[in-house]
Amino acid sequence: MRISPNHPRFRSLETRERLVRGFQAGIVAPQGLIAHGRGEAFDYLFGEITSKSSRAAAKAAAALLLSARNPVISINGNTAALVPRDMVRLAHSVHAGLEVNLFHRSVVRERGIASLLKRNGAGHVFGVNASPRFRIPGVASARRIVDARGIGAADVVLVPLEDGDRAEALRRAGKMVIAIDLNPMSRTARAATITIVDNIIRAVPELVRVTMKMKSLSRSRLSATVARFDNERNLRKVMKDMIHYMQGWS
Ligand code: ATP
Ligand code: MG
């Protein structure tokens, strides 16, 4: 369906359409459509804007990605359908690997997502019928299977729209985790080293912009930016922003 740009909810409706098209193309899992609904509900409660707190988190995340030894970006169906080009741009900008990693795993969908990323400019994509494999200890879903040379070897992993148990397990495996999740109360948001509470459709372009700006900074400047960031404190701020926005309605 074509949506008029004059519709007051254009951006939100257009995002839904992208997911539906992604579903029809075999990129998005049906469960992904439901997960997006949970995200949308939170976005509504924040006024569908990128807050100061999420901007601060994006800056810290950019610094962590730029100073990482081996950063990897984990891609699921919703991420591939919504921001394929920006994710490839981000990977180039911070020299990160891209890895397909699905909760509802199928080799056909893995291949479809990898070729979508390649059509958007990606080089190698990890995680298609991963071999050699590495199993993240303590994860119950298929998401425990990762590429040994991708997420398996990464020191920093960017996990948009993650499930909480894998975020926790990645931390236990000694990796630093950057999450993008609109729910500041999710286990993912709580477990991550840095959580960007924002819609992925705004957060990833923001990350690309910030990494471009910070690229030339020295290692010590980058580490200082990461060290200054306190995820727990930032999540408390995010909750306050949300309550403040809701109070404006009453
Ligand atoms: P957890 O296991 O971490 O507590 P969950 O069970 O609440 O997470 P899942 O269903 O595993 O969540 O994954 C969906 C998550 O992704 C939700 O937290 C939702 O808020 C978030 N989400 C969905 N769509 C978007 C989006 N477009 N941008 C950012 N976050 C999103
Ligand atoms: Mg979950």
mmCIF file of C-alpha atoms and ligand atoms in Angstrom:
data_model
loop_
_atom_site.group_PDB
_atom_site.id
_atom_site.type_symbol
_atom_site.label_atom_id
_atom_site.label_comp_id
_atom_site.label_asym_id
_atom_site.label_seq_id
_atom_site.Cartn_x
_atom_site.Cartn_y
_atom_site.Cartn_z
ATOM 1 C CA MET A 1 0.000 0.000 0.000
ATOM 2 C CA ARG A 2 1.229 3.516 -0.764
ATOM 3 C CA ILE A 3 0.941 5.971 2.105
ATOM 4 C CA SER A 4 0.610 9.674 1.546
ATOM 5 C CA PRO A 5 3.523 11.652 3.047
ATOM 6 C CA ASN A 6 0.888 14.079 4.351
ATOM 7 C CA HIS A 7 -0.526 11.499 6.718
ATOM 8 C CA PRO A 8 0.274 12.573 10.303
ATOM 9 C CA ARG A 9 1.667 9.116 11.093
ATOM 10 C CA PHE A 10 3.545 8.760 7.802
ATOM 11 C CA ARG A 11 6.900 7.661 9.241
ATOM 12 C CA SER A 12 5.336 5.048 11.500
ATOM 13 C CA LEU A 13 3.043 3.670 8.776
ATOM 14 C CA GLU A 14 5.841 3.607 6.236
ATOM 15 C CA THR A 15 7.976 1.646 8.707
ATOM 16 C CA ARG A 16 5.174 -0.899 9.103
ATOM 17 C CA GLU A 17 4.943 -1.195 5.314
ATOM 18 C CA ARG A 18 8.681 -1.877 5.093
ATOM 19 C CA LEU A 19 8.297 -4.690 7.617
ATOM 20 C CA VAL A 20 5.311 -6.171 5.792
ATOM 21 C CA ARG A 21 7.256 -6.093 2.523
ATOM 22 C CA GLY A 22 10.214 -7.661 4.353
ATOM 23 C CA PHE A 23 7.884 -10.367 5.627
ATOM 24 C CA GLN A 24 6.536 -11.023 2.128
ATOM 25 C CA ALA A 25 10.107 -11.257 0.814
ATOM 26 C CA GLY A 26 11.027 -13.822 3.475
ATOM 27 C CA ILE A 27 13.360 -11.452 5.376
ATOM 28 C CA VAL A 28 11.185 -10.748 8.436
ATOM 29 C CA ALA A 29 9.772 -13.525 10.632
ATOM 30 C CA PRO A 30 6.044 -13.246 11.503
ATOM 31 C CA GLN A 31 7.078 -12.899 15.147
ATOM 32 C CA GLY A 32 9.179 -9.894 14.102
ATOM 33 C CA LEU A 33 6.001 -8.008 13.250
ATOM 34 C CA ILE A 34 4.769 -8.509 16.817
ATOM 35 C CA ALA A 35 8.127 -7.494 18.313
ATOM 36 C CA HIS A 36 7.938 -4.275 16.300
ATOM 37 C CA GLY A 37 4.571 -3.538 17.887
ATOM 38 C CA ARG A 38 6.144 -3.609 21.322
ATOM 39 C CA GLY A 39 8.824 -1.242 20.102
ATOM 40 C CA GLU A 40 6.275 1.154 18.570
ATOM 41 C CA ALA A 41 4.348 1.349 21.835
ATOM 42 C CA PHE A 42 7.458 2.563 23.631
ATOM 43 C CA ASP A 43 8.295 4.974 20.832
ATOM 44 C CA TYR A 44 4.843 6.539 21.279
ATOM 45 C CA LEU A 45 5.572 7.065 24.979
ATOM 46 C CA PHE A 46 8.764 8.973 24.109
ATOM 47 C CA GLY A 47 7.050 11.199 21.548
ATOM 48 C CA GLU A 48 8.820 9.403 18.661
ATOM 49 C CA ILE A 49 11.935 11.526 18.977
ATOM 50 C CA THR A 50 15.598 10.892 19.687
ATOM 51 C CA SER A 51 16.103 12.146 23.230
ATOM 52 C CA LYS A 52 19.204 13.773 24.690
ATOM 53 C CA SER A 53 19.881 10.576 26.631
ATOM 54 C CA SER A 54 19.807 8.415 23.512
ATOM 55 C CA ARG A 55 22.097 10.869 21.763
ATOM 56 C CA ALA A 56 24.549 10.533 24.663
ATOM 57 C CA ALA A 57 24.375 6.748 24.396
ATOM 58 C CA ALA A 58 24.942 6.910 20.631
ATOM 59 C CA LYS A 59 28.045 9.012 21.182
ATOM 60 C CA ALA A 60 29.458 6.524 23.702
ATOM 61 C CA ALA A 61 28.550 3.640 21.375
ATOM 62 C CA ALA A 62 30.320 5.315 18.453
ATOM 63 C CA ALA A 63 33.434 5.759 20.603
ATOM 64 C CA LEU A 64 33.330 2.107 21.685
ATOM 65 C CA LEU A 65 32.892 0.871 18.103
ATOM 66 C CA LEU A 66 35.729 3.067 16.841
ATOM 67 C CA SER A 67 38.109 1.869 19.561
ATOM 68 C CA ALA A 68 37.161 -1.821 19.298
ATOM 69 C CA ARG A 69 39.703 -4.383 18.104
ATOM 70 C CA ASN A 70 37.130 -6.497 16.304
ATOM 71 C CA PRO A 71 33.601 -5.061 16.301
ATOM 72 C CA VAL A 72 30.728 -7.049 14.793
ATOM 73 C CA ILE A 73 27.171 -5.931 14.012
ATOM 74 C CA SER A 74 24.492 -8.589 14.515
ATOM 75 C CA ILE A 75 21.661 -8.410 11.969
ATOM 76 C CA ASN A 76 18.198 -9.939 12.360
ATOM 77 C CA GLY A 77 15.206 -9.804 10.017
ATOM 78 C CA ASN A 78 13.655 -6.557 11.286
ATOM 79 C CA THR A 79 16.994 -4.751 11.208
ATOM 80 C CA ALA A 80 17.666 -5.917 7.651
ATOM 81 C CA ALA A 81 14.219 -4.822 6.490
ATOM 82 C CA LEU A 82 14.338 -1.408 8.151
ATOM 83 C CA VAL A 83 17.909 -0.107 7.873
ATOM 84 C CA PRO A 84 19.992 -2.250 5.489
ATOM 85 C CA ARG A 85 21.897 0.597 3.875
ATOM 86 C CA ASP A 86 22.620 2.472 7.100
ATOM 87 C CA MET A 87 23.893 -0.710 8.747
ATOM 88 C CA VAL A 88 26.315 -1.319 5.883
ATOM 89 C CA ARG A 89 27.421 2.334 6.099
ATOM 90 C CA LEU A 90 27.991 1.963 9.828
ATOM 91 C CA ALA A 91 29.995 -1.237 9.321
ATOM 92 C CA HIS A 92 32.235 0.539 6.806
ATOM 93 C CA SER A 93 32.620 3.588 8.966
ATOM 94 C CA VAL A 94 33.861 1.660 12.043
ATOM 95 C CA HIS A 95 35.428 -1.307 10.174
ATOM 96 C CA ALA A 96 32.980 -3.770 11.685
ATOM 97 C CA GLY A 97 31.934 -7.187 10.466
ATOM 98 C CA LEU A 98 28.278 -7.936 9.694
ATOM 99 C CA GLU A 99 26.724 -11.192 10.892
ATOM 100 C CA VAL A 100 23.241 -12.540 10.299
ATOM 101 C CA ASN A 101 21.863 -13.947 13.531
ATOM 102 C CA LEU A 102 18.275 -15.074 13.823
ATOM 103 C CA PHE A 103 16.014 -16.193 16.637
ATOM 104 C CA HIS A 104 13.774 -18.058 14.184
ATOM 105 C CA ARG A 105 16.616 -19.517 12.212
ATOM 106 C CA SER A 106 16.474 -20.850 8.652
ATOM 107 C CA VAL A 107 19.263 -21.028 6.099
ATOM 108 C CA VAL A 108 16.937 -19.613 3.408
ATOM 109 C CA ARG A 109 16.236 -16.524 5.512
ATOM 110 C CA GLU A 110 19.941 -16.202 6.419
ATOM 111 C CA ARG A 111 20.793 -16.214 2.715
ATOM 112 C CA GLY A 112 18.036 -13.722 1.890
ATOM 113 C CA ILE A 113 19.269 -11.293 4.546
ATOM 114 C CA ALA A 114 22.910 -11.653 3.492
ATOM 115 C CA SER A 115 22.083 -10.930 -0.138
ATOM 116 C CA LEU A 116 19.958 -7.926 0.857
ATOM 117 C CA LEU A 117 22.975 -6.563 2.780
ATOM 118 C CA LYS A 118 25.223 -7.237 -0.217
ATOM 119 C CA ARG A 119 22.834 -5.401 -2.535
ATOM 120 C CA ASN A 120 23.244 -2.505 -0.129
ATOM 121 C CA GLY A 121 27.022 -2.520 -0.408
ATOM 122 C CA ALA A 122 28.202 -5.100 2.145
ATOM 123 C CA GLY A 123 31.309 -7.180 1.441
ATOM 124 C CA HIS A 124 31.546 -10.414 3.412
ATOM 125 C CA VAL A 125 28.579 -11.303 5.616
ATOM 126 C CA PHE A 126 29.107 -13.783 8.459
ATOM 127 C CA GLY A 127 26.490 -16.160 9.777
ATOM 128 C CA VAL A 128 25.115 -17.850 6.665
ATOM 129 C CA ASN A 129 25.098 -21.527 7.548
ATOM 130 C CA ALA A 130 27.897 -20.516 9.945
ATOM 131 C CA SER A 131 31.033 -22.592 9.810
ATOM 132 C CA PRO A 132 33.129 -22.878 11.867
ATOM 133 C CA ARG A 133 30.505 -22.366 14.540
ATOM 134 C CA PHE A 134 30.814 -21.151 18.062
ATOM 135 C CA ARG A 135 28.114 -21.686 20.666
ATOM 136 C CA ILE A 136 27.561 -18.938 23.206
ATOM 137 C CA PRO A 137 27.181 -20.784 26.512
ATOM 138 C CA GLY A 138 23.897 -20.253 28.367
ATOM 139 C CA VAL A 139 21.601 -19.287 25.460
ATOM 140 C CA ALA A 140 18.512 -21.441 24.949
ATOM 141 C CA SER A 141 17.551 -20.294 21.414
ATOM 142 C CA ALA A 142 19.135 -20.796 17.978
ATOM 143 C CA ARG A 143 20.743 -17.409 18.494
ATOM 144 C CA ARG A 144 23.463 -19.176 20.510
ATOM 145 C CA ILE A 145 25.008 -20.373 17.235
ATOM 146 C CA VAL A 146 27.382 -17.742 15.923
ATOM 147 C CA ASP A 147 30.202 -17.614 13.411
ATOM 148 C CA ALA A 148 33.506 -18.369 15.156
ATOM 149 C CA ARG A 149 35.252 -15.707 13.030
ATOM 150 C CA GLY A 150 32.413 -13.187 13.443
ATOM 151 C CA ILE A 151 30.590 -12.675 16.750
ATOM 152 C CA GLY A 152 32.619 -15.575 18.191
ATOM 153 C CA ALA A 153 35.826 -13.569 17.820
ATOM 154 C CA ALA A 154 34.387 -10.094 18.475
ATOM 155 C CA ASP A 155 35.290 -7.889 21.443
ATOM 156 C CA VAL A 156 32.365 -5.489 20.832
ATOM 157 C CA VAL A 157 28.985 -6.604 19.442
ATOM 158 C CA LEU A 158 26.213 -4.252 18.328
ATOM 159 C CA VAL A 159 22.905 -6.027 18.889
ATOM 160 C CA PRO A 160 19.833 -4.161 17.667
ATOM 161 C CA LEU A 161 16.504 -5.664 18.775
ATOM 162 C CA GLU A 162 18.131 -8.391 20.821
ATOM 163 C CA ASP A 163 16.651 -10.926 23.193
ATOM 164 C CA GLY A 164 17.734 -10.481 26.776
ATOM 165 C CA ASP A 165 19.214 -13.896 27.452
ATOM 166 C CA ARG A 166 21.677 -13.626 24.588
ATOM 167 C CA ALA A 167 22.701 -10.098 25.552
ATOM 168 C CA GLU A 168 23.421 -11.408 29.060
ATOM 169 C CA ALA A 169 25.316 -14.428 27.701
ATOM 170 C CA LEU A 170 27.428 -12.249 25.390
ATOM 171 C CA ARG A 171 28.414 -10.182 28.432
ATOM 172 C CA ARG A 172 29.276 -13.334 30.378
ATOM 173 C CA ALA A 173 31.391 -14.453 27.424
ATOM 174 C CA GLY A 174 33.477 -11.313 28.017
ATOM 175 C CA LYS A 175 32.157 -9.201 25.144
ATOM 176 C CA MET A 176 31.027 -5.610 25.315
ATOM 177 C CA VAL A 177 27.475 -5.210 24.072
ATOM 178 C CA ILE A 178 25.813 -2.192 22.478
ATOM 179 C CA ALA A 179 22.025 -2.559 22.339
ATOM 180 C CA ILE A 180 19.425 -0.595 20.402
ATOM 181 C CA ASP A 181 16.103 -1.188 22.123
ATOM 182 C CA LEU A 182 13.097 1.075 22.631
ATOM 183 C CA ASN A 183 12.174 -0.687 25.865
ATOM 184 C CA PRO A 184 14.381 0.746 28.636
ATOM 185 C CA MET A 185 13.134 -1.991 30.981
ATOM 186 C CA SER A 186 13.993 -4.992 28.808
ATOM 187 C CA ARG A 187 16.635 -7.424 30.003
ATOM 188 C CA THR A 188 18.616 -6.498 26.907
ATOM 189 C CA ALA A 189 18.619 -2.810 27.829
ATOM 190 C CA ARG A 190 19.708 -3.686 31.376
ATOM 191 C CA ALA A 191 22.396 -6.193 30.403
ATOM 192 C CA ALA A 192 24.131 -4.137 27.709
ATOM 193 C CA THR A 193 27.303 -2.126 28.223
ATOM 194 C CA ILE A 194 25.686 0.744 26.316
ATOM 195 C CA THR A 195 21.963 0.920 25.497
ATOM 196 C CA ILE A 196 20.588 3.289 22.892
ATOM 197 C CA VAL A 197 16.899 3.629 23.704
ATOM 198 C CA ASP A 198 15.633 4.810 20.354
ATOM 199 C CA ASN A 199 13.899 3.537 17.256
ATOM 200 C CA ILE A 200 16.380 1.715 15.043
ATOM 201 C CA ILE A 201 15.223 3.827 12.086
ATOM 202 C CA ARG A 202 16.586 6.932 13.842
ATOM 203 C CA ALA A 203 19.376 5.368 15.932
ATOM 204 C CA VAL A 204 21.399 3.860 13.095
ATOM 205 C CA PRO A 205 21.555 7.024 10.910
ATOM 206 C CA GLU A 206 22.532 8.905 14.100
ATOM 207 C CA LEU A 207 25.324 6.362 14.765
ATOM 208 C CA VAL A 208 26.614 6.755 11.210
ATOM 209 C CA ARG A 209 26.655 10.546 11.596
ATOM 210 C CA VAL A 210 28.435 10.455 14.976
ATOM 211 C CA THR A 211 31.068 7.894 13.935
ATOM 212 C CA MET A 212 31.944 10.034 10.892
ATOM 213 C CA LYS A 213 32.462 12.987 13.208
ATOM 214 C CA MET A 214 34.486 11.076 15.811
ATOM 215 C CA LYS A 215 36.629 9.053 13.417
ATOM 216 C CA SER A 216 39.684 11.272 13.702
ATOM 217 C CA LEU A 217 39.700 11.386 17.523
ATOM 218 C CA SER A 218 42.632 9.820 19.358
ATOM 219 C CA ARG A 219 42.317 6.483 21.123
ATOM 220 C CA SER A 220 42.552 8.176 24.519
ATOM 221 C CA ARG A 221 39.753 10.631 23.681
ATOM 222 C CA LEU A 222 37.583 7.708 22.538
ATOM 223 C CA SER A 223 38.276 5.661 25.686
ATOM 224 C CA ALA A 224 37.532 8.680 27.859
ATOM 225 C CA THR A 225 34.135 9.086 26.161
ATOM 226 C CA VAL A 226 33.345 5.402 26.791
ATOM 227 C CA ALA A 227 34.542 5.571 30.417
ATOM 228 C CA ARG A 228 32.417 8.647 31.193
ATOM 229 C CA PHE A 229 29.244 6.873 30.109
ATOM 230 C CA ASP A 230 27.224 5.137 32.841
ATOM 231 C CA ASN A 231 24.499 2.921 31.339
ATOM 232 C CA GLU A 232 22.461 2.544 34.529
ATOM 233 C CA ARG A 233 22.379 6.272 35.111
ATOM 234 C CA ASN A 234 21.482 6.913 31.477
ATOM 235 C CA LEU A 235 18.604 4.395 31.610
ATOM 236 C CA ARG A 236 17.255 6.188 34.703
ATOM 237 C CA LYS A 237 17.346 9.434 32.698
ATOM 238 C CA VAL A 238 15.510 7.748 29.823
ATOM 239 C CA MET A 239 12.752 6.618 32.202
ATOM 240 C CA LYS A 240 12.485 10.156 33.567
ATOM 241 C CA ASP A 241 12.220 11.563 30.014
ATOM 242 C CA MET A 242 9.409 9.120 29.313
ATOM 243 C CA ILE A 243 7.479 9.979 32.481
ATOM 244 C CA HIS A 244 7.988 13.686 31.818
ATOM 245 C CA TYR A 245 6.631 13.326 28.274
ATOM 246 C CA MET A 246 3.593 11.379 29.492
ATOM 247 C CA GLN A 247 2.853 13.957 32.184
ATOM 248 C CA GLY A 248 2.598 16.546 29.454
ATOM 249 C CA TRP A 249 -0.485 14.708 28.221
ATOM 250 C CA SER A 250 -2.387 14.597 31.498
HETATM 251 P P1 ATP B 1 14.050 -8.946 26.651
HETATM 252 O O1 ATP B 1 14.172 -10.438 26.438
HETATM 253 O O2 ATP B 1 15.344 -8.219 26.419
HETATM 254 O O3 ATP B 1 13.386 -8.519 27.937
HETATM 255 P P2 ATP B 1 11.695 -8.630 25.023
HETATM 256 O O4 ATP B 1 11.278 -10.042 25.250
HETATM 257 O O5 ATP B 1 10.931 -7.534 25.624
HETATM 258 O O6 ATP B 1 13.208 -8.403 25.408
HETATM 259 P P3 ATP B 1 11.855 -9.251 22.242
HETATM 260 O O7 ATP B 1 10.506 -9.644 21.792
HETATM 261 O O8 ATP B 1 12.866 -10.312 22.539
HETATM 262 O O9 ATP B 1 11.737 -8.308 23.496
HETATM 263 O O10 ATP B 1 12.462 -8.217 21.164
HETATM 264 C C1 ATP B 1 11.837 -7.051 20.799
HETATM 265 C C2 ATP B 1 12.524 -5.855 21.428
HETATM 266 O O11 ATP B 1 12.907 -4.990 20.401
HETATM 267 C C3 ATP B 1 11.559 -5.123 22.345
HETATM 268 O O12 ATP B 1 12.198 -4.743 23.534
HETATM 269 C C4 ATP B 1 11.161 -3.875 21.520
HETATM 270 O O13 ATP B 1 10.964 -2.754 22.349
HETATM 271 C C5 ATP B 1 12.394 -3.686 20.647
HETATM 272 N N1 ATP B 1 12.063 -3.084 19.331
HETATM 273 C C6 ATP B 1 11.174 -3.519 18.413
HETATM 274 N N2 ATP B 1 11.167 -2.736 17.322
HETATM 275 C C7 ATP B 1 12.106 -1.784 17.528
HETATM 276 C C8 ATP B 1 12.603 -0.704 16.738
HETATM 277 N N3 ATP B 1 12.119 -0.410 15.527
HETATM 278 N N4 ATP B 1 13.598 0.045 17.262
HETATM 279 C C9 ATP B 1 14.102 -0.220 18.476
HETATM 280 N N5 ATP B 1 13.677 -1.224 19.269
HETATM 281 C C10 ATP B 1 12.686 -2.013 18.805
HETATM 282 MG MG MG B 2 12.733 -11.579 24.802
#
